[in-house]
Amino acid sequence: MQLSARRMQIPLRVRFKHATQDRRTADAIWVEARGDDLIGLGEGCPRPYVTGERCEDSLAWIERLRRTLEAELTSLAALREFVDSHSAEIDAHPAAWCAVESAVLDHLARAAGCSVEALLGIPSSRSDFQYSAVVGEESGASFDRVFARYVRDGFRDFKLKVGADPEHDGARLHAFAASNAAAPLRLRLDANNAWATDFERAARELEALQALARFVAVEEPLAAREQEAQRALSERLGVPVILDESLCTLADLQRYAGTPGHWIANLKVSKSGGLLRSLVLIEHLREAGIPIVIGAQVGETSVLTRLGIVAARAADDVLWGQEGAFGTLLLEYDAAVPMLQFSEGGKLALGSAKLGPTGLGLEPANPVDAAVNPFPGTGASR
């Protein structure tokens, strides 16, 4: 097996903005594992503001280890052993390792003639997945247009970015309150650490939003891993805090495992250091009584969407929500086919996706075709 890695940048069809980032391009590490006429696909999304990673450092780390990885990662047992024995390195390069590991898992499953789920012993009975509508910091007519489209398309589960401007956030919460009168919506807020260490301001502004429209949880309102302040805010608001940047590793989970009821985990395969470590986290979250959102980072292609589906199947009865699967609704083109994208109401029926029978069931897209006409027939538009 030979590994190749490159930086992959795909333009976004729409600007995506939140309290700490303004993104117009998807930025990822793309890995391919080739051998025996088989190809395994891998993807990871380094994010400096989440795990401290940069794409150039991720590529350099993979290149330093490439020959060792090619020689050692010859079986699932060897892959598990590498994860266990290199935990500190993977903690420092979780997205880079996610890209390598997923390509190797895909290759191993293809060689074994089975799906990744079968290789890992994960039941694949769940085939329908419900995704959330994620709304950035659009305002005014832009917000009205995006929100109305989601409601018209049948979405009932929403995640709204907040924290930059109380007046701006309040106007958008009014829209949710009005829609709730017609059809109940489940709303959670995502502040992306906007209030940092200012507990009183966070509590005051979130309580003001609570008076406008009911939300069921708030994601990362304060600085990451501020467990006591996060718990106190959860108690004051009467809703759980969703842990994203605060929960990347098992060591992070130890801060929160003793106080269930205050937390929901936003588990992203890339930030957690790959699928194998995500599956371990899922088991510990289950034991701790913490519900799970299988999350996504802006700009993921169908490879990470597919890995998220494996994680969602493992989460099963503790799955609280699912994000991602935007496909070419957000990306100018996808890097893999068939493209995995939610349809009306945020539903993705995996049985209708025409996946291949082995590995992740995806193939690399033809880059020439993708650049000229991103997957004709998908219905995507600018």
Short mmCIF file of C-alpha atoms in Angstrom, two decimals:
data_model
loop_
_atom_site.label_atom_id
_atom_site.label_comp_id
_atom_site.label_asym_id
_atom_site.label_seq_id
_atom_site.Cartn_x
_atom_site.Cartn_y
_atom_site.Cartn_z
CA MET A 1 0.00 0.00 0.00
CA GLN A 2 1.26 3.47 -0.93
CA LEU A 3 0.00 6.68 0.64
CA SER A 4 -0.26 10.07 -1.01
CA ALA A 5 -1.43 13.27 0.67
CA ARG A 6 -2.28 16.73 -0.61
CA ARG A 7 -4.02 19.89 0.45
CA MET A 8 -7.51 20.21 -1.02
CA GLN A 9 -9.16 23.62 -1.32
CA ILE A 10 -12.67 23.82 -2.78
CA PRO A 11 -14.49 27.15 -3.19
CA LEU A 12 -17.73 27.50 -1.24
CA ARG A 13 -20.86 28.57 -3.08
CA VAL A 14 -21.79 30.82 -0.18
CA ARG A 15 -19.75 32.67 2.44
CA PHE A 16 -20.03 31.02 5.86
CA LYS A 17 -19.43 33.22 8.90
CA HIS A 18 -19.53 32.73 12.66
CA ALA A 19 -18.08 34.44 15.72
CA THR A 20 -14.48 33.29 15.15
CA GLN A 21 -14.22 32.56 11.43
CA ASP A 22 -15.24 33.88 8.02
CA ARG A 23 -14.84 31.12 5.46
CA ARG A 24 -15.12 31.19 1.67
CA THR A 25 -13.09 28.07 0.89
CA ALA A 26 -13.14 24.51 2.18
CA ASP A 27 -9.65 23.57 3.33
CA ALA A 28 -8.78 19.92 3.93
CA ILE A 29 -6.16 17.19 3.75
CA TRP A 30 -6.90 14.51 1.14
CA VAL A 31 -5.17 11.12 1.41
CA GLU A 32 -5.29 8.15 -0.94
CA ALA A 33 -4.12 4.63 -0.05
CA ARG A 34 -3.34 2.61 -3.19
CA GLY A 35 -2.37 -1.02 -3.64
CA ASP A 36 -3.58 -4.26 -5.27
CA ASP A 37 -5.62 -2.21 -7.76
CA LEU A 38 -7.62 -0.76 -4.84
CA ILE A 39 -7.87 2.82 -3.66
CA GLY A 40 -8.89 4.00 -0.21
CA LEU A 41 -10.01 7.59 0.34
CA GLY A 42 -9.34 9.73 3.40
CA GLU A 43 -10.09 13.28 4.49
CA GLY A 44 -9.33 15.49 7.48
CA CYS A 45 -10.04 19.16 8.19
CA PRO A 46 -7.25 20.91 10.13
CA ARG A 47 -8.64 23.93 11.95
CA PRO A 48 -6.23 26.17 13.95
CA TYR A 49 -9.09 27.50 16.11
CA VAL A 50 -10.26 23.97 17.03
CA THR A 51 -7.19 21.72 17.35
CA GLY A 52 -4.33 24.09 16.56
CA GLU A 53 -3.54 22.39 13.24
CA ARG A 54 -2.55 24.01 9.96
CA CYS A 55 -2.68 22.20 6.62
CA GLU A 56 1.01 22.71 5.88
CA ASP A 57 2.01 21.22 9.24
CA SER A 58 -0.36 18.30 8.72
CA LEU A 59 1.16 17.49 5.35
CA ALA A 60 4.69 17.73 6.74
CA TRP A 61 3.79 15.33 9.58
CA ILE A 62 2.26 12.79 7.20
CA GLU A 63 5.31 12.96 4.94
CA ARG A 64 7.69 12.40 7.87
CA LEU A 65 5.78 9.24 8.83
CA ARG A 66 4.74 8.06 5.37
CA ARG A 67 7.23 5.22 4.89
CA THR A 68 6.61 3.93 8.42
CA LEU A 69 2.85 4.06 7.88
CA GLU A 70 3.07 2.25 4.55
CA ALA A 71 5.17 -0.51 6.13
CA GLU A 72 3.18 -0.94 9.34
CA LEU A 73 -0.51 -0.33 8.56
CA THR A 74 -1.18 -3.69 6.93
CA SER A 75 -4.17 -4.86 9.00
CA LEU A 76 -6.90 -3.57 11.27
CA ALA A 77 -4.98 -4.90 14.28
CA ALA A 78 -1.86 -3.00 13.19
CA LEU A 79 -3.93 0.16 12.69
CA ARG A 80 -5.41 -0.12 16.18
CA GLU A 81 -1.95 -0.71 17.63
CA PHE A 82 -0.59 2.40 15.91
CA VAL A 83 -3.46 4.50 17.30
CA ASP A 84 -2.82 3.18 20.83
CA SER A 85 0.95 3.63 20.71
CA HIS A 86 0.99 7.08 19.09
CA SER A 87 -1.75 8.81 21.07
CA ALA A 88 0.31 11.93 21.87
CA GLU A 89 1.24 12.45 18.22
CA ILE A 90 -2.35 11.96 17.10
CA ASP A 91 -3.50 14.43 19.79
CA ALA A 92 -1.25 16.99 18.09
CA HIS A 93 -2.34 16.08 14.54
CA PRO A 94 -5.91 14.72 14.80
CA ALA A 95 -7.20 15.86 11.39
CA ALA A 96 -4.04 14.71 9.59
CA TRP A 97 -4.34 11.30 11.23
CA CYS A 98 -8.05 11.16 10.42
CA ALA A 99 -7.22 11.55 6.73
CA VAL A 100 -4.60 8.78 6.86
CA GLU A 101 -6.64 6.40 9.00
CA SER A 102 -9.81 6.71 6.94
CA ALA A 103 -7.92 6.03 3.70
CA VAL A 104 -6.35 2.94 5.27
CA LEU A 105 -9.68 1.72 6.70
CA ASP A 106 -11.30 2.17 3.30
CA HIS A 107 -8.48 0.23 1.64
CA LEU A 108 -8.54 -2.58 4.23
CA ALA A 109 -12.30 -3.00 3.94
CA ARG A 110 -12.12 -3.09 0.14
CA ALA A 111 -9.38 -5.72 0.33
CA ALA A 112 -11.56 -7.76 2.70
CA GLY A 113 -14.55 -7.40 0.38
CA CYS A 114 -16.76 -5.73 3.00
CA SER A 115 -17.99 -2.33 4.16
CA VAL A 116 -16.12 -0.29 6.76
CA GLU A 117 -18.99 -1.00 9.17
CA ALA A 118 -18.58 -4.76 8.71
CA LEU A 119 -14.81 -4.47 9.15
CA LEU A 120 -15.35 -2.67 12.47
CA GLY A 121 -18.31 -4.76 13.65
CA ILE A 122 -20.81 -1.86 13.58
CA PRO A 123 -24.45 -2.69 12.73
CA SER A 124 -25.57 -1.08 9.48
CA SER A 125 -29.32 -1.47 10.01
CA ARG A 126 -29.91 2.30 10.26
CA SER A 127 -30.06 3.67 6.71
CA ASP A 128 -31.99 6.94 7.06
CA PHE A 129 -30.25 9.93 8.64
CA GLN A 130 -31.78 13.26 9.73
CA TYR A 131 -29.56 16.33 9.38
CA SER A 132 -29.92 19.75 10.98
CA ALA A 133 -30.24 23.04 9.16
CA VAL A 134 -27.17 25.13 10.06
CA VAL A 135 -27.57 28.89 9.72
CA GLY A 136 -24.52 31.16 9.90
CA GLU A 137 -24.47 34.84 10.76
CA GLU A 138 -26.61 35.96 7.83
CA SER A 139 -28.79 38.93 8.64
CA GLY A 140 -31.62 40.93 7.12
CA ALA A 141 -32.87 39.78 3.74
CA SER A 142 -30.12 37.16 3.46
CA PHE A 143 -31.19 35.50 6.71
CA ASP A 144 -34.87 35.71 5.79
CA ARG A 145 -34.16 33.99 2.47
CA VAL A 146 -32.02 31.18 3.97
CA PHE A 147 -34.36 30.56 6.89
CA ALA A 148 -37.50 30.59 4.75
CA ARG A 149 -35.96 28.10 2.35
CA TYR A 150 -35.08 25.69 5.17
CA VAL A 151 -38.60 25.92 6.61
CA ARG A 152 -40.18 25.54 3.18
CA ASP A 153 -38.03 22.46 2.52
CA GLY A 154 -39.35 20.81 5.68
CA PHE A 155 -36.48 21.26 8.16
CA ARG A 156 -37.53 21.18 11.81
CA ASP A 157 -34.11 20.92 13.51
CA PHE A 158 -32.01 24.11 13.46
CA LYS A 159 -28.59 25.26 14.62
CA LEU A 160 -28.12 29.03 14.64
CA LYS A 161 -24.78 30.84 14.99
CA VAL A 162 -24.95 33.65 17.57
CA GLY A 163 -22.75 35.85 19.75
CA ALA A 164 -21.46 38.61 17.50
CA ASP A 165 -24.21 41.22 18.03
CA PRO A 166 -27.15 40.99 20.50
CA GLU A 167 -29.46 43.15 18.38
CA HIS A 168 -28.61 41.15 15.26
CA ASP A 169 -29.19 37.83 17.12
CA GLY A 170 -32.45 39.09 18.62
CA ALA A 171 -33.92 39.92 15.23
CA ARG A 172 -33.22 36.40 14.01
CA LEU A 173 -34.71 34.80 17.14
CA HIS A 174 -37.92 36.73 16.41
CA ALA A 175 -38.13 34.88 13.09
CA PHE A 176 -37.84 31.54 14.84
CA ALA A 177 -40.53 32.49 17.34
CA ALA A 178 -42.89 33.43 14.52
CA SER A 179 -42.24 30.15 12.69
CA ASN A 180 -42.76 28.15 15.86
CA ALA A 181 -46.33 29.39 15.99
CA ALA A 182 -47.01 27.59 12.71
CA ALA A 183 -44.82 24.47 13.06
CA PRO A 184 -42.64 23.60 16.09
CA LEU A 185 -38.91 23.87 15.43
CA ARG A 186 -36.11 22.48 17.58
CA LEU A 187 -33.51 25.21 17.93
CA ARG A 188 -30.02 25.14 19.36
CA LEU A 189 -27.57 28.05 19.40
CA ASP A 190 -23.85 27.93 18.60
CA ALA A 191 -21.69 30.76 19.93
CA ASN A 192 -18.25 29.43 18.92
CA ASN A 193 -16.74 30.63 22.25
CA ALA A 194 -17.94 34.20 21.55
CA TRP A 195 -18.19 35.29 25.21
CA ALA A 196 -14.86 33.70 26.23
CA THR A 197 -14.44 34.36 29.98
CA ASP A 198 -17.24 36.93 30.33
CA PHE A 199 -19.75 34.72 32.16
CA GLU A 200 -22.17 37.48 33.15
CA ARG A 201 -22.40 38.92 29.66
CA ALA A 202 -22.95 35.45 28.20
CA ALA A 203 -25.70 34.71 30.72
CA ARG A 204 -27.38 38.10 30.28
CA GLU A 205 -27.41 38.01 26.46
CA LEU A 206 -28.47 34.37 26.26
CA GLU A 207 -31.30 34.99 28.74
CA ALA A 208 -32.47 37.86 26.53
CA LEU A 209 -32.49 35.51 23.54
CA GLN A 210 -34.31 32.90 25.63
CA ALA A 211 -37.07 35.43 26.25
CA LEU A 212 -37.55 35.81 22.49
CA ALA A 213 -37.56 32.14 21.45
CA ARG A 214 -37.05 28.84 23.22
CA PHE A 215 -33.81 27.03 22.47
CA VAL A 216 -32.99 23.56 23.75
CA ALA A 217 -29.18 23.86 24.05
CA VAL A 218 -26.30 26.27 23.49
CA GLU A 219 -22.97 25.24 21.98
CA GLU A 220 -19.63 26.55 23.27
CA PRO A 221 -20.77 29.91 24.68
CA LEU A 222 -17.58 30.38 26.73
CA ALA A 223 -13.90 29.59 26.34
CA ALA A 224 -13.20 25.94 25.62
CA ARG A 225 -12.78 23.54 28.56
CA GLU A 226 -14.00 26.04 31.19
CA GLN A 227 -15.97 23.24 32.81
CA GLU A 228 -17.14 25.00 35.99
CA ALA A 229 -18.28 28.14 34.18
CA GLN A 230 -19.98 26.06 31.49
CA ARG A 231 -21.81 24.02 34.14
CA ALA A 232 -22.93 27.15 35.98
CA LEU A 233 -24.24 28.65 32.74
CA SER A 234 -26.11 25.44 31.93
CA GLU A 235 -27.78 25.59 35.34
CA ARG A 236 -28.66 29.28 35.03
CA LEU A 237 -30.21 28.86 31.56
CA GLY A 238 -31.81 25.49 32.30
CA VAL A 239 -30.46 23.94 29.08
CA PRO A 240 -27.44 21.74 28.28
CA VAL A 241 -24.19 23.13 26.92
CA ILE A 242 -23.00 21.42 23.74
CA LEU A 243 -19.28 20.64 23.87
CA ASP A 244 -17.35 21.03 20.62
CA GLU A 245 -13.88 22.56 20.99
CA SER A 246 -14.06 21.50 24.65
CA LEU A 247 -14.32 17.80 23.79
CA CYS A 248 -11.77 16.35 21.38
CA THR A 249 -10.16 13.55 23.39
CA LEU A 250 -10.83 11.10 26.20
CA ALA A 251 -8.79 13.35 28.49
CA ASP A 252 -11.24 16.16 27.71
CA LEU A 253 -14.18 13.91 28.54
CA GLN A 254 -12.83 13.30 32.04
CA ARG A 255 -13.66 16.93 32.89
CA TYR A 256 -17.34 16.37 32.11
CA ALA A 257 -18.15 12.70 32.72
CA GLY A 258 -19.04 13.19 36.38
CA THR A 259 -21.79 15.77 35.77
CA PRO A 260 -24.22 14.35 33.19
CA GLY A 261 -27.35 16.33 32.39
CA HIS A 262 -25.46 19.53 31.66
CA TRP A 263 -23.80 18.34 28.45
CA ILE A 264 -24.33 17.20 24.88
CA ALA A 265 -21.24 16.15 22.92
CA ASN A 266 -20.60 17.43 19.41
CA LEU A 267 -18.38 14.67 18.07
CA LYS A 268 -16.58 15.35 14.79
CA VAL A 269 -14.51 12.51 13.37
CA SER A 270 -11.80 14.82 12.07
CA LYS A 271 -11.19 16.78 15.29
CA SER A 272 -11.31 13.55 17.34
CA GLY A 273 -8.40 12.03 15.45
CA GLY A 274 -10.20 9.58 13.18
CA LEU A 275 -12.92 6.99 13.28
CA LEU A 276 -11.30 4.51 15.69
CA ARG A 277 -10.82 7.13 18.40
CA SER A 278 -14.32 8.50 17.71
CA LEU A 279 -15.80 5.05 18.32
CA VAL A 280 -13.99 4.82 21.67
CA LEU A 281 -15.28 8.28 22.61
CA ILE A 282 -18.82 7.24 21.69
CA GLU A 283 -18.65 4.27 24.07
CA HIS A 284 -17.38 6.44 26.92
CA LEU A 285 -20.01 9.10 26.24
CA ARG A 286 -22.66 6.41 26.35
CA GLU A 287 -21.34 5.19 29.72
CA ALA A 288 -21.30 8.78 31.02
CA GLY A 289 -24.93 9.36 29.95
CA ILE A 290 -24.06 12.19 27.55
CA PRO A 291 -26.09 12.45 24.30
CA ILE A 292 -24.19 12.87 21.04
CA VAL A 293 -24.41 15.14 18.01
CA ILE A 294 -22.39 13.79 15.10
CA GLY A 295 -21.08 17.10 13.86
CA ALA A 296 -19.30 18.36 10.77
CA GLN A 297 -16.84 21.10 9.91
CA VAL A 298 -17.66 23.59 7.20
CA GLY A 299 -16.67 22.30 3.78
CA GLU A 300 -16.48 18.56 4.39
CA THR A 301 -16.79 16.38 1.29
CA SER A 302 -18.70 13.10 1.04
CA VAL A 303 -15.77 11.18 2.56
CA LEU A 304 -16.16 12.82 5.97
CA THR A 305 -19.94 12.70 5.58
CA ARG A 306 -19.62 8.94 5.12
CA LEU A 307 -17.35 8.62 8.17
CA GLY A 308 -19.92 10.59 10.15
CA ILE A 309 -22.57 8.06 9.11
CA VAL A 310 -20.43 5.23 10.50
CA ALA A 311 -20.16 7.17 13.78
CA ALA A 312 -23.91 7.85 13.81
CA ARG A 313 -24.60 4.14 13.40
CA ALA A 314 -22.32 3.44 16.36
CA ALA A 315 -24.01 6.13 18.49
CA ASP A 316 -27.43 4.61 17.71
CA ASP A 317 -29.83 5.30 20.63
CA VAL A 318 -27.73 8.16 22.10
CA LEU A 319 -27.64 10.04 18.79
CA TRP A 320 -29.18 13.47 19.53
CA GLY A 321 -28.53 15.20 16.21
CA GLN A 322 -26.49 15.12 13.02
CA GLU A 323 -24.81 17.86 11.00
CA GLY A 324 -23.21 18.04 7.57
CA ALA A 325 -24.08 16.35 4.24
CA PHE A 326 -24.32 19.71 2.45
CA GLY A 327 -22.59 18.41 -0.69
CA THR A 328 -22.73 20.87 -3.57
CA LEU A 329 -25.31 22.99 -1.79
CA LEU A 330 -22.19 24.44 -0.15
CA LEU A 331 -19.19 23.16 -2.16
CA GLU A 332 -18.52 24.12 -5.77
CA TYR A 333 -17.87 20.41 -6.33
CA ASP A 334 -17.43 17.27 -4.27
CA ALA A 335 -14.22 15.27 -4.36
CA ALA A 336 -15.93 11.88 -4.24
CA VAL A 337 -18.82 10.08 -5.93
CA PRO A 338 -21.57 9.25 -5.34
CA MET A 339 -22.14 12.53 -3.56
CA LEU A 340 -23.79 12.24 -0.14
CA GLN A 341 -26.15 15.19 0.30
CA PHE A 342 -29.32 15.60 2.33
CA SER A 343 -32.58 16.10 0.49
CA GLU A 344 -35.94 17.57 1.49
CA GLY A 345 -36.34 18.04 5.22
CA GLY A 346 -32.66 17.23 5.85
CA LYS A 347 -33.08 13.51 5.21
CA LEU A 348 -30.37 11.34 3.68
CA ALA A 349 -31.45 7.83 2.66
CA LEU A 350 -28.19 5.91 2.37
CA GLY A 351 -29.93 3.04 0.61
CA SER A 352 -30.67 5.34 -2.33
CA ALA A 353 -27.13 6.70 -2.60
CA LYS A 354 -25.78 3.89 -4.83
CA LEU A 355 -22.67 3.38 -2.73
CA GLY A 356 -20.21 0.70 -3.74
CA PRO A 357 -20.45 -2.55 -1.75
CA THR A 358 -17.02 -2.36 -0.13
CA GLY A 359 -15.09 0.11 2.00
CA LEU A 360 -16.73 3.51 2.24
CA GLY A 361 -18.40 2.85 -1.11
CA LEU A 362 -17.01 6.06 -2.65
CA GLU A 363 -14.70 6.74 -5.57
CA PRO A 364 -12.59 9.82 -6.36
CA ALA A 365 -14.39 12.26 -8.63
CA ASN A 366 -12.91 13.09 -12.00
CA PRO A 367 -11.25 16.48 -11.32
CA VAL A 368 -11.68 17.68 -14.90
CA ASP A 369 -15.40 16.94 -14.90
CA ALA A 370 -15.76 18.44 -11.43
CA ALA A 371 -14.10 21.70 -12.47
CA VAL A 372 -16.28 22.09 -15.58
CA ASN A 373 -19.63 20.85 -14.35
CA PRO A 374 -19.93 19.66 -10.74
CA PHE A 375 -21.84 16.41 -10.97
CA PRO A 376 -24.57 17.06 -13.55
CA GLY A 377 -27.99 15.93 -12.42
CA THR A 378 -27.52 16.59 -8.70
CA GLY A 379 -29.80 19.62 -8.83
CA ALA A 380 -27.15 21.83 -7.23
CA SER A 381 -27.10 25.45 -8.33
CA ARG A 382 -25.22 28.60 -7.52
#
